[in-house]
mmCIF file of C-alpha atoms in Angstrom:
data_model
loop_
_atom_site.group_PDB
_atom_site.id
_atom_site.type_symbol
_atom_site.label_atom_id
_atom_site.label_comp_id
_atom_site.label_asym_id
_atom_site.label_seq_id
_atom_site.Cartn_x
_atom_site.Cartn_y
_atom_site.Cartn_z
ATOM 1 C CA MET L 1081 20.018 -49.955 44.574
ATOM 2 C CA THR L 1082 19.978 -46.282 45.567
ATOM 3 C CA VAL L 1083 23.231 -45.742 43.689
ATOM 4 C CA ARG L 1084 21.612 -47.103 40.522
ATOM 5 C CA ILE L 1085 18.616 -44.776 40.904
ATOM 6 C CA ALA L 1086 20.911 -41.831 41.541
ATOM 7 C CA ALA L 1087 22.995 -42.739 38.454
ATOM 8 C CA LYS L 1088 19.875 -43.029 36.283
ATOM 9 C CA PHE L 1089 18.592 -39.737 37.638
ATOM 10 C CA ALA L 1090 21.943 -38.055 36.897
ATOM 11 C CA ALA L 1091 21.970 -39.504 33.363
ATOM 12 C CA VAL L 1092 18.412 -38.316 32.671
ATOM 13 C CA ALA L 1093 19.201 -34.884 34.114
ATOM 14 C CA GLY L 1094 22.365 -34.674 31.972
ATOM 15 C CA LEU L 1095 20.404 -35.609 28.855
ATOM 16 C CA ALA L 1096 17.730 -33.031 29.698
ATOM 17 C CA PHE L 1097 20.311 -30.271 30.168
ATOM 18 C CA GLY L 1098 22.119 -31.315 26.993
ATOM 19 C CA LEU L 1099 18.900 -31.219 25.000
ATOM 20 C CA ALA L 1100 17.963 -27.861 26.511
ATOM 21 C CA ALA L 1101 21.257 -26.421 25.309
ATOM 22 C CA CYS L 1102 20.331 -27.243 21.700
ATOM 23 C CA GLY L 1103 17.159 -25.170 21.795
ATOM 24 C CA SER L 1104 16.880 -21.419 22.034
ATOM 25 C CA THR L 1105 15.005 -19.737 24.820
ATOM 26 C CA ASN L 1106 14.675 -16.086 25.641
ATOM 27 C CA VAL L 1107 16.285 -16.599 29.026
ATOM 28 C CA PHE L 1108 19.842 -17.179 27.834
ATOM 29 C CA ASP L 1109 19.686 -15.338 24.511
ATOM 30 C CA ARG L 1110 21.306 -11.954 24.313
ATOM 31 C CA ASP L 1111 21.072 -9.171 21.780
ATOM 32 C CA ARG L 1112 24.038 -9.253 19.467
ATOM 33 C CA PRO L 1113 24.844 -6.765 16.737
ATOM 34 C CA ASP L 1114 24.201 -7.982 13.231
ATOM 35 C CA GLU L 1115 27.621 -8.156 11.621
ATOM 36 C CA PHE L 1116 26.074 -8.122 8.149
ATOM 37 C CA ALA L 1117 24.160 -4.893 8.812
ATOM 38 C CA VAL L 1118 27.318 -2.837 9.300
ATOM 39 C CA SER L 1119 27.984 -0.479 6.418
ATOM 40 C CA ARG L 1120 31.059 1.525 5.629
ATOM 41 C CA GLN L 1121 30.972 5.286 5.359
ATOM 42 C CA ALA L 1122 32.200 6.962 2.229
ATOM 43 C CA PRO L 1123 35.694 8.441 2.570
ATOM 44 C CA LEU L 1124 36.026 12.190 2.975
ATOM 45 C CA VAL L 1125 36.665 14.009 -0.282
ATOM 46 C CA ILE L 1126 38.357 17.371 -0.681
ATOM 47 C CA PRO L 1127 36.133 19.683 -2.739
ATOM 48 C CA PRO L 1128 37.499 20.443 -6.204
ATOM 49 C CA ASP L 1129 37.158 24.245 -5.773
ATOM 50 C CA PHE L 1130 40.047 25.402 -3.592
ATOM 51 C CA ALA L 1131 39.120 29.096 -3.908
ATOM 52 C CA LEU L 1132 36.574 28.888 -1.079
ATOM 53 C CA GLU L 1133 36.484 31.782 1.356
ATOM 54 C CA PRO L 1134 36.412 30.947 5.052
ATOM 55 C CA PRO L 1135 33.220 32.096 6.801
ATOM 56 C CA ARG L 1136 33.310 35.383 8.675
ATOM 57 C CA PRO L 1137 32.608 35.150 12.403
ATOM 58 C CA GLY L 1138 29.014 36.160 13.173
ATOM 59 C CA ALA L 1139 27.904 36.189 9.531
ATOM 60 C CA PRO L 1140 24.699 34.246 8.776
ATOM 61 C CA ARG L 1141 24.998 31.108 6.722
ATOM 62 C CA PRO L 1142 24.081 31.799 3.116
ATOM 63 C CA GLN L 1143 22.175 28.555 2.643
ATOM 64 C CA GLN L 1144 19.960 28.943 5.721
ATOM 65 C CA ASP L 1145 17.010 31.193 6.489
ATOM 66 C CA SER L 1146 16.994 33.370 9.563
ATOM 67 C CA ALA L 1147 15.583 32.021 12.818
ATOM 68 C CA SER L 1148 12.399 34.086 12.469
ATOM 69 C CA ASP L 1149 11.810 32.763 8.937
ATOM 70 C CA GLN L 1150 12.285 29.203 10.163
ATOM 71 C CA ALA L 1151 9.832 29.814 13.019
ATOM 72 C CA LEU L 1152 7.227 31.273 10.659
ATOM 73 C CA GLU L 1153 7.681 28.334 8.318
ATOM 74 C CA ALA L 1154 7.270 25.825 11.155
ATOM 75 C CA LEU L 1155 4.228 27.512 12.688
ATOM 76 C CA PHE L 1156 2.287 28.807 9.719
ATOM 77 C CA GLY L 1157 3.721 27.157 6.648
ATOM 78 C CA GLY L 1158 5.637 30.190 5.416
ATOM 79 C CA LEU L 1159 4.840 33.802 4.751
ATOM 80 C CA GLN L 1160 1.233 34.410 3.707
ATOM 81 C CA ALA L 1161 -0.762 37.464 2.776
ATOM 82 C CA ARG L 1162 -2.720 39.138 5.575
ATOM 83 C CA SER L 1163 -6.497 39.066 5.439
ATOM 84 C CA ALA L 1164 -8.479 42.293 5.098
ATOM 85 C CA THR L 1165 -9.582 42.048 8.743
ATOM 86 C CA GLU L 1166 -6.032 41.587 10.008
ATOM 87 C CA SER L 1167 -4.781 44.486 7.890
ATOM 88 C CA SER L 1168 -7.623 46.671 9.194
ATOM 89 C CA ALA L 1169 -6.797 45.792 12.824
ATOM 90 C CA ILE L 1170 -3.104 46.578 12.303
ATOM 91 C CA ARG L 1171 -3.927 49.858 10.585
ATOM 92 C CA ARG L 1172 -6.243 50.900 13.456
ATOM 93 C CA ALA L 1173 -3.664 49.934 16.082
ATOM 94 C CA GLY L 1174 -1.133 52.347 14.650
ATOM 95 C CA ASP L 1175 2.568 52.411 15.385
ATOM 96 C CA ALA L 1176 3.797 51.275 18.791
ATOM 97 C CA ASP L 1177 5.585 53.673 21.083
ATOM 98 C CA PRO L 1178 9.324 52.858 20.868
ATOM 99 C CA SER L 1179 9.650 52.994 24.667
ATOM 100 C CA ILE L 1180 6.733 50.630 25.349
ATOM 101 C CA ARG L 1181 8.925 47.872 26.765
ATOM 102 C CA SER L 1182 10.479 50.147 29.367
ATOM 103 C CA THR L 1183 7.189 51.794 30.441
ATOM 104 C CA VAL L 1184 5.226 48.577 30.924
ATOM 105 C CA SER L 1185 6.992 47.688 34.165
ATOM 106 C CA ASP L 1186 7.100 51.294 35.386
ATOM 107 C CA PRO L 1187 5.149 51.731 38.669
ATOM 108 C CA GLY L 1188 3.619 54.939 37.302
ATOM 109 C CA THR L 1189 2.021 53.130 34.368
ATOM 110 C CA ASN L 1190 -1.768 52.922 34.680
ATOM 111 C CA THR L 1191 -3.165 49.439 34.300
ATOM 112 C CA VAL L 1192 -6.692 48.063 34.196
ATOM 113 C CA ASP L 1193 -7.657 45.526 36.829
ATOM 114 C CA LYS L 1194 -9.392 42.757 34.915
ATOM 115 C CA GLY L 1195 -9.606 40.385 37.869
ATOM 116 C CA THR L 1196 -13.407 40.271 38.228
ATOM 117 C CA VAL L 1197 -14.005 40.155 34.479
ATOM 118 C CA VAL L 1198 -11.666 37.226 34.038
ATOM 119 C CA ARG L 1199 -13.166 35.515 37.081
ATOM 120 C CA ASP L 1200 -16.702 35.973 35.660
ATOM 121 C CA ILE L 1201 -15.664 34.537 32.312
ATOM 122 C CA ILE L 1202 -14.052 31.523 33.927
ATOM 123 C CA SER L 1203 -17.005 30.880 36.242
ATOM 124 C CA ALA L 1204 -19.598 31.221 33.457
ATOM 125 C CA PRO L 1205 -21.630 28.049 32.909
ATOM 126 C CA GLU L 1206 -20.692 25.902 29.975
ATOM 127 C CA GLY L 1207 -22.948 25.915 26.965
ATOM 128 C CA ASP L 1208 -22.967 24.745 23.406
ATOM 129 C CA GLY L 1209 -22.559 28.312 22.108
ATOM 130 C CA ARG L 1210 -25.826 28.542 20.144
ATOM 131 C CA GLU L 1211 -26.679 31.890 21.719
ATOM 132 C CA ALA L 1212 -23.156 33.321 21.265
ATOM 133 C CA GLN L 1213 -22.692 35.935 18.558
ATOM 134 C CA SER L 1214 -19.714 37.869 17.338
ATOM 135 C CA SER L 1215 -18.964 40.402 14.641
ATOM 136 C CA ILE L 1216 -15.743 41.657 13.158
ATOM 137 C CA PRO L 1217 -15.737 45.353 12.219
ATOM 138 C CA GLU L 1218 -14.046 46.249 8.959
#
């Protein structure tokens, strides 16, 4: 009698596994590439104008802007006219000394210690700014 029960149990288990193989579960599925989504690339074509000059080493590409123009475009949306206030500030600042970059790190250069001022600004209590005022000289 135990052999019959074991045989029935094996038959039911075999049917259950066979039926489970017909269904799809996420356990045994795997990601396969879609063979219908593959597209062919166009073949390379030789340009019809064979009188092209090879590029010179170090020469900028004629179809591209310089790096500074690309940076200005990315940051500010291209070159724009300066406001009257900005032009006034630049005019008042005057021309920079050509040796400014070498004298900044010179130990003999006088600097202003702004440590306490910066510390006071940082430690100032927060507010909504209603009492704050500013003016821009022209």
